[in-house]
Every structure is written in structure tokens, then in C-alpha cells.
Tab-separated table of C-alpha atoms in Angstrom:
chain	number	residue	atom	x	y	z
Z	9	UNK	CA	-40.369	-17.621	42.745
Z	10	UNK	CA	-37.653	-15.838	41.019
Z	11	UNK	CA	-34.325	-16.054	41.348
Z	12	UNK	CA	-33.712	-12.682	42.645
Z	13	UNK	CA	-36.484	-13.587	45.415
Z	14	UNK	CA	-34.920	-16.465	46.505
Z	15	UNK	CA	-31.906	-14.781	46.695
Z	16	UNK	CA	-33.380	-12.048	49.411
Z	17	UNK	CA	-33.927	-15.450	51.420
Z	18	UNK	CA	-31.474	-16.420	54.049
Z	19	UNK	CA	-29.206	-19.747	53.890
Z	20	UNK	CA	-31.241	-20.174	50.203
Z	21	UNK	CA	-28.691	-21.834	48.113
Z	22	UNK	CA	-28.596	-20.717	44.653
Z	23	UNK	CA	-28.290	-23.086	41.652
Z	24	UNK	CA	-24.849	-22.251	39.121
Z	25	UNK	CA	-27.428	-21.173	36.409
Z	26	UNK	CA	-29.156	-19.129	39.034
Z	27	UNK	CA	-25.976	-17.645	39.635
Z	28	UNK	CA	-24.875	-16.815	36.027
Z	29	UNK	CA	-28.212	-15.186	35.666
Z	30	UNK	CA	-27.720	-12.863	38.672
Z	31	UNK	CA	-24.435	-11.919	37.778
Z	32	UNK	CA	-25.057	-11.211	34.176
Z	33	UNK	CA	-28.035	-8.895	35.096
Z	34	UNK	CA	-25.860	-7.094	37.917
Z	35	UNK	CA	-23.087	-6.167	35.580
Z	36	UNK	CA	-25.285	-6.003	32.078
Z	37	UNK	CA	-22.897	-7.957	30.061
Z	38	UNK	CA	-23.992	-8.651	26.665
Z	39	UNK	CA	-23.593	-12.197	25.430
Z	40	UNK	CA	-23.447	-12.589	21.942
Z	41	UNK	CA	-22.851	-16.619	21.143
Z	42	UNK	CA	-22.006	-15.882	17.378
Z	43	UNK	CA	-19.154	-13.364	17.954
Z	44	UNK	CA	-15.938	-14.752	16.583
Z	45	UNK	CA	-13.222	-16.025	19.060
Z	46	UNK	CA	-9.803	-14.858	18.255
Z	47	UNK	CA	-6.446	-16.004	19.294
Z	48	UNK	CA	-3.323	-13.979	19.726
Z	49	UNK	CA	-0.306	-16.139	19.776
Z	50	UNK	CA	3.034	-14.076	19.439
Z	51	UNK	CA	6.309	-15.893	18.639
Z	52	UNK	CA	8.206	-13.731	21.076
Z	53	UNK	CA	11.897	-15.062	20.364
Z	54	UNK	CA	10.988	-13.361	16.428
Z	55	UNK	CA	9.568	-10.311	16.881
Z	56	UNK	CA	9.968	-7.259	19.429
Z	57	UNK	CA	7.631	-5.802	21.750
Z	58	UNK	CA	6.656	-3.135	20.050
Z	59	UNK	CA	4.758	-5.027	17.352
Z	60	UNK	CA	2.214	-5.838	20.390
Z	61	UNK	CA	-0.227	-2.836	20.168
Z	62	UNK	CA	-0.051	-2.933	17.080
Z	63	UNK	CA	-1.120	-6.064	16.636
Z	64	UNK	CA	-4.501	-5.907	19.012
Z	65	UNK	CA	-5.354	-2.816	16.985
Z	66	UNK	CA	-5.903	-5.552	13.987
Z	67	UNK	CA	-7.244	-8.641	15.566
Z	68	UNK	CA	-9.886	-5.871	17.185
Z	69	UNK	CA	-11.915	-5.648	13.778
Z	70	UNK	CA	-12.302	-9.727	13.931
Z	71	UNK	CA	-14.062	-10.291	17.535
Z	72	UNK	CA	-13.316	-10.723	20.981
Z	73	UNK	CA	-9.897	-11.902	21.942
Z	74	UNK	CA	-10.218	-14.860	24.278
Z	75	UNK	CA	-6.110	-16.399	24.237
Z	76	UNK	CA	-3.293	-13.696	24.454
Z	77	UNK	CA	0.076	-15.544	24.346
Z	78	UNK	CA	3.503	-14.931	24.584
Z	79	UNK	CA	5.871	-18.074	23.629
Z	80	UNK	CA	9.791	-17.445	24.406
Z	81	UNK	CA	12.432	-19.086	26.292
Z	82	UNK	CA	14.049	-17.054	29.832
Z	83	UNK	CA	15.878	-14.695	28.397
Z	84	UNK	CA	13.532	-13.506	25.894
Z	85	UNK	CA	10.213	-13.341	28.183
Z	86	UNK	CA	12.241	-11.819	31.143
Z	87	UNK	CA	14.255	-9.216	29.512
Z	88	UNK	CA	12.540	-7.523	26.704
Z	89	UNK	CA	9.202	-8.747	26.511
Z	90	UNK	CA	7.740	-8.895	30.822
Z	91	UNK	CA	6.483	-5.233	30.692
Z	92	UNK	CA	5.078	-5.849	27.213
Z	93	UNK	CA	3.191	-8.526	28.263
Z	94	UNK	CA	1.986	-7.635	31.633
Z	95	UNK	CA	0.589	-4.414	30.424
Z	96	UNK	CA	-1.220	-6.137	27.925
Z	97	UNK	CA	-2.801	-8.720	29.817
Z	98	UNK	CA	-0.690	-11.775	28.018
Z	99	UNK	CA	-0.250	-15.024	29.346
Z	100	UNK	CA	3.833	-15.661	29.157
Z	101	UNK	CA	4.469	-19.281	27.702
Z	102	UNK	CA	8.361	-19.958	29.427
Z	103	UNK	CA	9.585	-22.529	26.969
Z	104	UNK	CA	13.093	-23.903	28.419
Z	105	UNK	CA	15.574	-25.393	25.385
Z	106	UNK	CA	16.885	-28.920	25.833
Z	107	UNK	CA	19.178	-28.782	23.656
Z	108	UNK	CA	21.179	-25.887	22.172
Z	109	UNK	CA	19.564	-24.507	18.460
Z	110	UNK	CA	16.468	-26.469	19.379
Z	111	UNK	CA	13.590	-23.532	19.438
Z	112	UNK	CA	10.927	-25.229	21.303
Z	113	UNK	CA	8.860	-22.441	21.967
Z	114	UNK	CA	7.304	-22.905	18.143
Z	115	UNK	CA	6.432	-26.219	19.061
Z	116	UNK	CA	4.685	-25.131	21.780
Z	117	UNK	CA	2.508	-22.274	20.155
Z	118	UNK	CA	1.636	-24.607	16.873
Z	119	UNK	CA	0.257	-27.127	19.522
Z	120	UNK	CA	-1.666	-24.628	21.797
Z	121	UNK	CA	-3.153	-23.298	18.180
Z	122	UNK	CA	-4.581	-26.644	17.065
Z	123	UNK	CA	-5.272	-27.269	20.539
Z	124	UNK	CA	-7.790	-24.054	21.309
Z	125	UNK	CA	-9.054	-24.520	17.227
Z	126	UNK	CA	-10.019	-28.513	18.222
Z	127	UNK	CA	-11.611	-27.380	21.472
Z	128	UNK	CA	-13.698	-24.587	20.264
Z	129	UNK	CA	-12.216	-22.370	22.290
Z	130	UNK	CA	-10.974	-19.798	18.804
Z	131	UNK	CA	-12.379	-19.855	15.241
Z	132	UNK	CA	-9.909	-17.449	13.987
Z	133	UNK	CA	-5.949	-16.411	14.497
Z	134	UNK	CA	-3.342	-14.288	14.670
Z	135	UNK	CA	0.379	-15.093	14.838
Z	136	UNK	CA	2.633	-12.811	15.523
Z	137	UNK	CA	5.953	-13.388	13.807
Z	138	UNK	CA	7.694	-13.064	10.675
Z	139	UNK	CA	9.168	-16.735	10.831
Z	140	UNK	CA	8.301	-19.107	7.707
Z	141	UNK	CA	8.493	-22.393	9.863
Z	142	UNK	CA	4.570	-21.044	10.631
Z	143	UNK	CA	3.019	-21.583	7.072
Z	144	UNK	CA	2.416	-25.087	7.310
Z	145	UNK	CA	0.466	-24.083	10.547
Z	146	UNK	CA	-1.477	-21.575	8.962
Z	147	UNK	CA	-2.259	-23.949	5.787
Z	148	UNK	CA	-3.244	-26.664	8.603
Z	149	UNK	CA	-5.159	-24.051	10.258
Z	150	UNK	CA	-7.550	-23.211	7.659
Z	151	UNK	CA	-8.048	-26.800	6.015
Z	152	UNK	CA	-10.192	-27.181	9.163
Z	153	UNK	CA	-12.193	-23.834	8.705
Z	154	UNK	CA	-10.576	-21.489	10.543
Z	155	UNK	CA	-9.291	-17.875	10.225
Z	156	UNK	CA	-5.554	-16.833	10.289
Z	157	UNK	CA	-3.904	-13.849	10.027
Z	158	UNK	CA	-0.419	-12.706	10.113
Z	159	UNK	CA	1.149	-9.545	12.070
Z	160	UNK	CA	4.531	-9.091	10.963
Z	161	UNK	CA	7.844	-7.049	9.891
Z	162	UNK	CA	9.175	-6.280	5.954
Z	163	UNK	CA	11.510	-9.089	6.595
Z	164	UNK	CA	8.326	-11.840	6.141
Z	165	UNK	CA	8.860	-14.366	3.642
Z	166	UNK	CA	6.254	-14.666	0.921
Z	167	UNK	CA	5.873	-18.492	2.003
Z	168	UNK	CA	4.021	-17.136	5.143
Z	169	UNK	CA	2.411	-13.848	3.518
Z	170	UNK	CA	0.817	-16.015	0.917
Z	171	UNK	CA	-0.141	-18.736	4.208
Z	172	UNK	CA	-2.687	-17.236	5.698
Z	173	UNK	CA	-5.758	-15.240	4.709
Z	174	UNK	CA	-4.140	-12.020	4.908
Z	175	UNK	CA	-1.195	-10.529	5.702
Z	176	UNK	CA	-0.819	-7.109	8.059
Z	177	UNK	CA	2.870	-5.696	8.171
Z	178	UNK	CA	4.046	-3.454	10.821
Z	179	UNK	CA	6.411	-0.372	10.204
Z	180	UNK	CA	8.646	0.320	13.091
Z	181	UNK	CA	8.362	4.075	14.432
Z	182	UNK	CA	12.032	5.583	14.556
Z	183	UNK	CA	13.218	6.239	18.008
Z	184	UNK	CA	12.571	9.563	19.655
Z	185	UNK	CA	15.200	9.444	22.356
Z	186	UNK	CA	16.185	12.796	23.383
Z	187	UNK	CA	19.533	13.737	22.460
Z	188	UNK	CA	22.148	14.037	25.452
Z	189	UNK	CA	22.549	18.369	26.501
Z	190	UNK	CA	25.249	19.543	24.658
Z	191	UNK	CA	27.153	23.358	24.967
Z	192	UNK	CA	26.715	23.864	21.129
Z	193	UNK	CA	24.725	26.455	20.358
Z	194	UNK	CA	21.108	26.304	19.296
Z	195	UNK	CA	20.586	26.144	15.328
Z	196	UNK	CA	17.246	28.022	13.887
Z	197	UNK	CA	14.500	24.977	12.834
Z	198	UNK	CA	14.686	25.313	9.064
Z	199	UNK	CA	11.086	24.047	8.303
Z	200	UNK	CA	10.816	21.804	5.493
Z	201	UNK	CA	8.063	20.880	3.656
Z	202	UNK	CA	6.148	17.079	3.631
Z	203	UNK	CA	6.453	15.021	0.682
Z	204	UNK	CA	3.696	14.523	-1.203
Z	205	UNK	CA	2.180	10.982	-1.376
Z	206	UNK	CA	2.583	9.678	-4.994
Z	207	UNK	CA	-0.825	7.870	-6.221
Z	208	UNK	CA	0.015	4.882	-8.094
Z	209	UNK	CA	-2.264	3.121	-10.546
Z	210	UNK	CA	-0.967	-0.924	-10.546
Z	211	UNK	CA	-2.105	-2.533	-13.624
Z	212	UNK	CA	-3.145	-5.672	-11.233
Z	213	UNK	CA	-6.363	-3.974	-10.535
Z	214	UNK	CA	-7.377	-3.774	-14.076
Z	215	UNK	CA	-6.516	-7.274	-14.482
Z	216	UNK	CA	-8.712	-8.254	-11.464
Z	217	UNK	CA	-11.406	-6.288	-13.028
Z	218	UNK	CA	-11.322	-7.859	-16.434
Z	219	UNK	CA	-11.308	-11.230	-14.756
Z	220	UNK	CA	-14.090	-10.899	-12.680
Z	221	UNK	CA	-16.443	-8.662	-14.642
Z	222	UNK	CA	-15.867	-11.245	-17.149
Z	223	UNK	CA	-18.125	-13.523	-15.465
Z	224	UNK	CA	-20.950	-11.253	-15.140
Z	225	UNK	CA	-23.833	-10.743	-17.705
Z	226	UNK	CA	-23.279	-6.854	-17.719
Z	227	UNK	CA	-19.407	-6.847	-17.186
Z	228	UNK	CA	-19.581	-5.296	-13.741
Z	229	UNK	CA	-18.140	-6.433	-10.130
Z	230	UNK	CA	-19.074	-5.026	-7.086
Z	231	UNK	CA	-16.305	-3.458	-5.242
Z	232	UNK	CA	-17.130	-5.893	-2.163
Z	233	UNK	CA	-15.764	-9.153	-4.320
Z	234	UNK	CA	-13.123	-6.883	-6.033
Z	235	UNK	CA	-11.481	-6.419	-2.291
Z	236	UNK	CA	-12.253	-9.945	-1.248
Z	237	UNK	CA	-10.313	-11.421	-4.325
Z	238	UNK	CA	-7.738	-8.819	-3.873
Z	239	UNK	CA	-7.125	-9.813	-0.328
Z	240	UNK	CA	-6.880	-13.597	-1.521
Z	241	UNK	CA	-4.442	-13.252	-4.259
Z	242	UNK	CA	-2.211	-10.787	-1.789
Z	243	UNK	CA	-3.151	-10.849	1.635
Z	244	UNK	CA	-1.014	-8.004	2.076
Z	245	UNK	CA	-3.002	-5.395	-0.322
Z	246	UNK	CA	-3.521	-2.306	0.865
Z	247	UNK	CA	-5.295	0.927	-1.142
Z	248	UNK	CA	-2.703	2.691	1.412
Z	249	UNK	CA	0.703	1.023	-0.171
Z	250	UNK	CA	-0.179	2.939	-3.175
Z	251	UNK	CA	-0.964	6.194	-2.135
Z	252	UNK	CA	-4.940	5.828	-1.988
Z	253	UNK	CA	-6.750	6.198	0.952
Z	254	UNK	CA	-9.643	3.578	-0.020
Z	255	UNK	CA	-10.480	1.057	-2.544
Z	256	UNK	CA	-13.239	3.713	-4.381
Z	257	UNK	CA	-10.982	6.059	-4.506
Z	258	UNK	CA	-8.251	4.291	-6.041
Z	259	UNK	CA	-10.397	3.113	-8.408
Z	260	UNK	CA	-11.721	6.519	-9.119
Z	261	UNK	CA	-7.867	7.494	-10.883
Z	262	UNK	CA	-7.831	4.772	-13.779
Z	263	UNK	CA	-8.930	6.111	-17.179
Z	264	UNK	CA	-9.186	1.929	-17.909
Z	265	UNK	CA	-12.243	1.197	-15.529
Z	266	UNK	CA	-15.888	2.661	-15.022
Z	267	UNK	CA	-17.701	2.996	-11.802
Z	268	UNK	CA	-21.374	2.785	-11.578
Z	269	UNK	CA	-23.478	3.740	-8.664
Z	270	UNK	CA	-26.114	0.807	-7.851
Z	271	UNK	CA	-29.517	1.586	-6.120
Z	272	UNK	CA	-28.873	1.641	-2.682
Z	273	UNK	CA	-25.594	3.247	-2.705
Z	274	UNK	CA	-22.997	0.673	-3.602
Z	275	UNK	CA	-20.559	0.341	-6.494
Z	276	UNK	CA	-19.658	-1.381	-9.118
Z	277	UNK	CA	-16.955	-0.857	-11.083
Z	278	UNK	CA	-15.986	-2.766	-14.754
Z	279	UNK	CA	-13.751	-2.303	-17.984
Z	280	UNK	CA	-14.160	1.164	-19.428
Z	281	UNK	CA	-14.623	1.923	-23.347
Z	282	UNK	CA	-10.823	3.172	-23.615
Z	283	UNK	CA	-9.799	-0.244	-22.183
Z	284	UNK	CA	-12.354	-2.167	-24.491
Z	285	UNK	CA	-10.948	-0.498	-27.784
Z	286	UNK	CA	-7.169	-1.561	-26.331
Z	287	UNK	CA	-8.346	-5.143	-25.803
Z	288	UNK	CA	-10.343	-5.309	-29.333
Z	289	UNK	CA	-7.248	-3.983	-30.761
Z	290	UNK	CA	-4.405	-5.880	-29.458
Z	291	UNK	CA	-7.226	-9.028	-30.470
């Protein structure tokens, strides 16, 4: 008999696993036991509220998000960051100080992190905060396998850039509060015209390339391990800090390196012949 026929029986009880299996084919949730488990844990008393969105729009590319967590002592949670976190489903971790200069609400989201990592319950996280005290976290953090990324402002030291596996930096949006009515008259919009992005060629891509082509038989890395050891040398690279929309197309504006087009469709991209004759000749 089936579960859904017993079910269609009166005073029938239904086993937990029968249960799970009813309610799983009611609501056609897919399960998917490998997807990665990410924690949000947001160092409230550092950061503002507006770094929030921001923030899920990243951690969105790594899996499902199963801890969202605010850490902050009374003023902090009930005055700037309650709306923040109720609209974006966050649990609010009120940490109260004992003692005055004593922020215990890092304690209490560097335990909750090991915590959730030794439970299984995450495999990969994201801090929110631009406070250094959270490197030796992050280093802990990954000696044990795990993931971390870090969702901060400019004002991030390079101790906790260079902590975690990479490094995501939000730019605030200037405020568009309306200016106050006014008896002045109306000036005439003088349109001016954008600024056009500047496409810069840093000479830390050719070194990347000559270092890693250099250990290949035909002097050519794929653009996949190009990124990956870009990333882990400066997990704050981005094609878009220097003007480039993508990786390819960066590449695509250095008279130093070739791109070759692999069966299938994917690059590679090594030393070209002008950069050859410059290292034969400085040799």
C-alpha cells in the first residue's frame, strides 16, 4: 500500500518519512544533497544596512543560504539595522556588553561560524564587515575546508582582503534625498556628457601569464586557471576595476599575450612573439 493510500484511510497514522515524502511531492521541492550551504554572518556594529542586498546578491552564485545573521549590541540592532533585517529574513543576534569597549558581539559570530562549520550545517561563508579582528577566523575557517568570503567597504584592511578566498567590496550609492522646495527659480538642465571608462592594461596579468604558461609543454593557460590564480593572489580582482567588462576581453587589449581558440570553444591565452623578443632581449 502506498503512502498516499494509506493516507485516504481514516485515524491511519503516518510514519515521519511517510510524511516528508507527502509533503515533498505536494509542494515539488527539489532536493539536491550536494548543493553548497552558505552562511551569512554580518558584523552589524561595522557595517551599515545598506551593504545587506548587496551582499545576498554575491553569496547567491555559491548555493543556498541556510544561516542569515545579524550580530550587534541594542542600540545597533534596534536603531539602524531592525528594518534591514526583518525585510531580509535575518535572525538578529542581541549581544549585551559587560563591560564598556568590550565588543562581544565578534565573539559571538566567530563562535556561531565554527559552530555551524563543525556541525555541518555550512560548507562555505560570508562575513560581512570590514573589521581585521576577522582574519584569523577566516584563516581558521578554511584550514578545515571550508569557503569564506568577504563583503565589505574601501576602508578593509589588506590583512582581511588577503584572509579569505576572495574579497567583494561594496560602493555606497550617493543619497538621492530630494532637496527641500525652495522660491528660486528653476535653472535649464545643462546636459553633460558621461565619462568614458578608461581600459587599463596591468602588467600583473602578463606576469601571471608568463608564470603559468611556463609550466605547460606549449606555453599556453587556459583562461579558467588564469582567473582562479588571479582570484588567489587578490581576492579582490575584478576585469571591472580596470575598465574591462570580462576576463577575454581584457585580455583581448595586450599586444604582450596571444589568445588561441581550443576545440570546443574555450581559450587559452600565452606569451605573444613581441613579449618573447622583450624577454630574449633583456636575457
Amino acid at each position: 500500500m502506498s503512502a498516499l493510500e494509506q493516507s485516504a484511510k481514516p485515524n491511519s497514522p503516518l510514519s515521519f518519512r511517510q510524511l516528508i515524502f507527502l509533503d515533498t511531492q505536494t509542494m515539488n521541492i527539489p532536493i539536491s544533497p550536494t548543493e553548497s550551504r552558505v552562511a551569512v554572518l554580518v558584523d552589524c556594529d561595522n557595517t551599515t544596512p545598506e551593504i545587506l542586498e548587496f551582499a545576498l546578491l554575491v553569496v547567491a552564485q555559491f548555493g543556498r543560504v541556510v544561516l542569515r545573521r545579524g550580530y550587534g549590541n541594542h542600540s545597533t540592532l534596534a536603531k539602524t539595522w531592525q528594518e534591514a533585517l526583518v525585510r531580509q529574513a535575518f535572525t538578529p543576534c542581541l549581544q549585551y556588553q559587560y563591560a564598556a569597549g568590550k565588543n562581544t558581539a565578534d565573539i559571538a559570530l566567530a563562535l556561531d561560524a565554527l559552530e555551524a562549520m563543525f556541525d555541518h550545517r555550512a560548507d562555505k561563508f560570508c562575513l560581512v564587515t570590514s573589521d581585521s579582528d576577522f582574519a584569523y577566523l577566516c584563516r581558521k575557517l578554511r584550514e578545515r575546508g571550508a569557503t569564506v568570503c568577504i563583503v565589505g567597504e574601501a576602508k578593509t584592511p589588506e590583512a582581511l582582503r588577503n584572509a579569505s578566498d576572495q574579497f567583494y567590496e561594496w560602493v555606497p550609492t550617493p543619497d538621492s534625498n530630494p532637496e527641500p522646495a525652495t522660491t528660486k527659480a528653476v535653472q535649464p538642465k545643462v546636459e553633460q556628457s558621461k565619462p568614458v571608462a578608461v581600459k587599463r592594461r596591468p602588467k600583473l596579468i602578463v606576469d601571471a601569464v608568463a608564470l603559468l604558461a611556463s609550466n605547460t609543454s606549449e606555453g599556453y593557460v587556459h583562461l579558467g586557471a588564469l582567473g582562479l590564480y588571479l582570484k588567489r593572489t587578490d581576492p579582490s580582482f575584478s576585469p571591472a576595476t580596470y575598465g574591462h567588462s570580462g576576463l577575454l576581453g581584457m585580455l583581448k587589449t595586450y599586444d604582450l599575450l596571444a589568445l588561441k581558440q581550443e576545440e570546443g570553444g574555450n581559450y587559452t591565452v600565452g606569451l605573444s612573439s613581441l613579449a618573447m623578443a622583450e624577454t630574449n632581449s633583456i636575457s
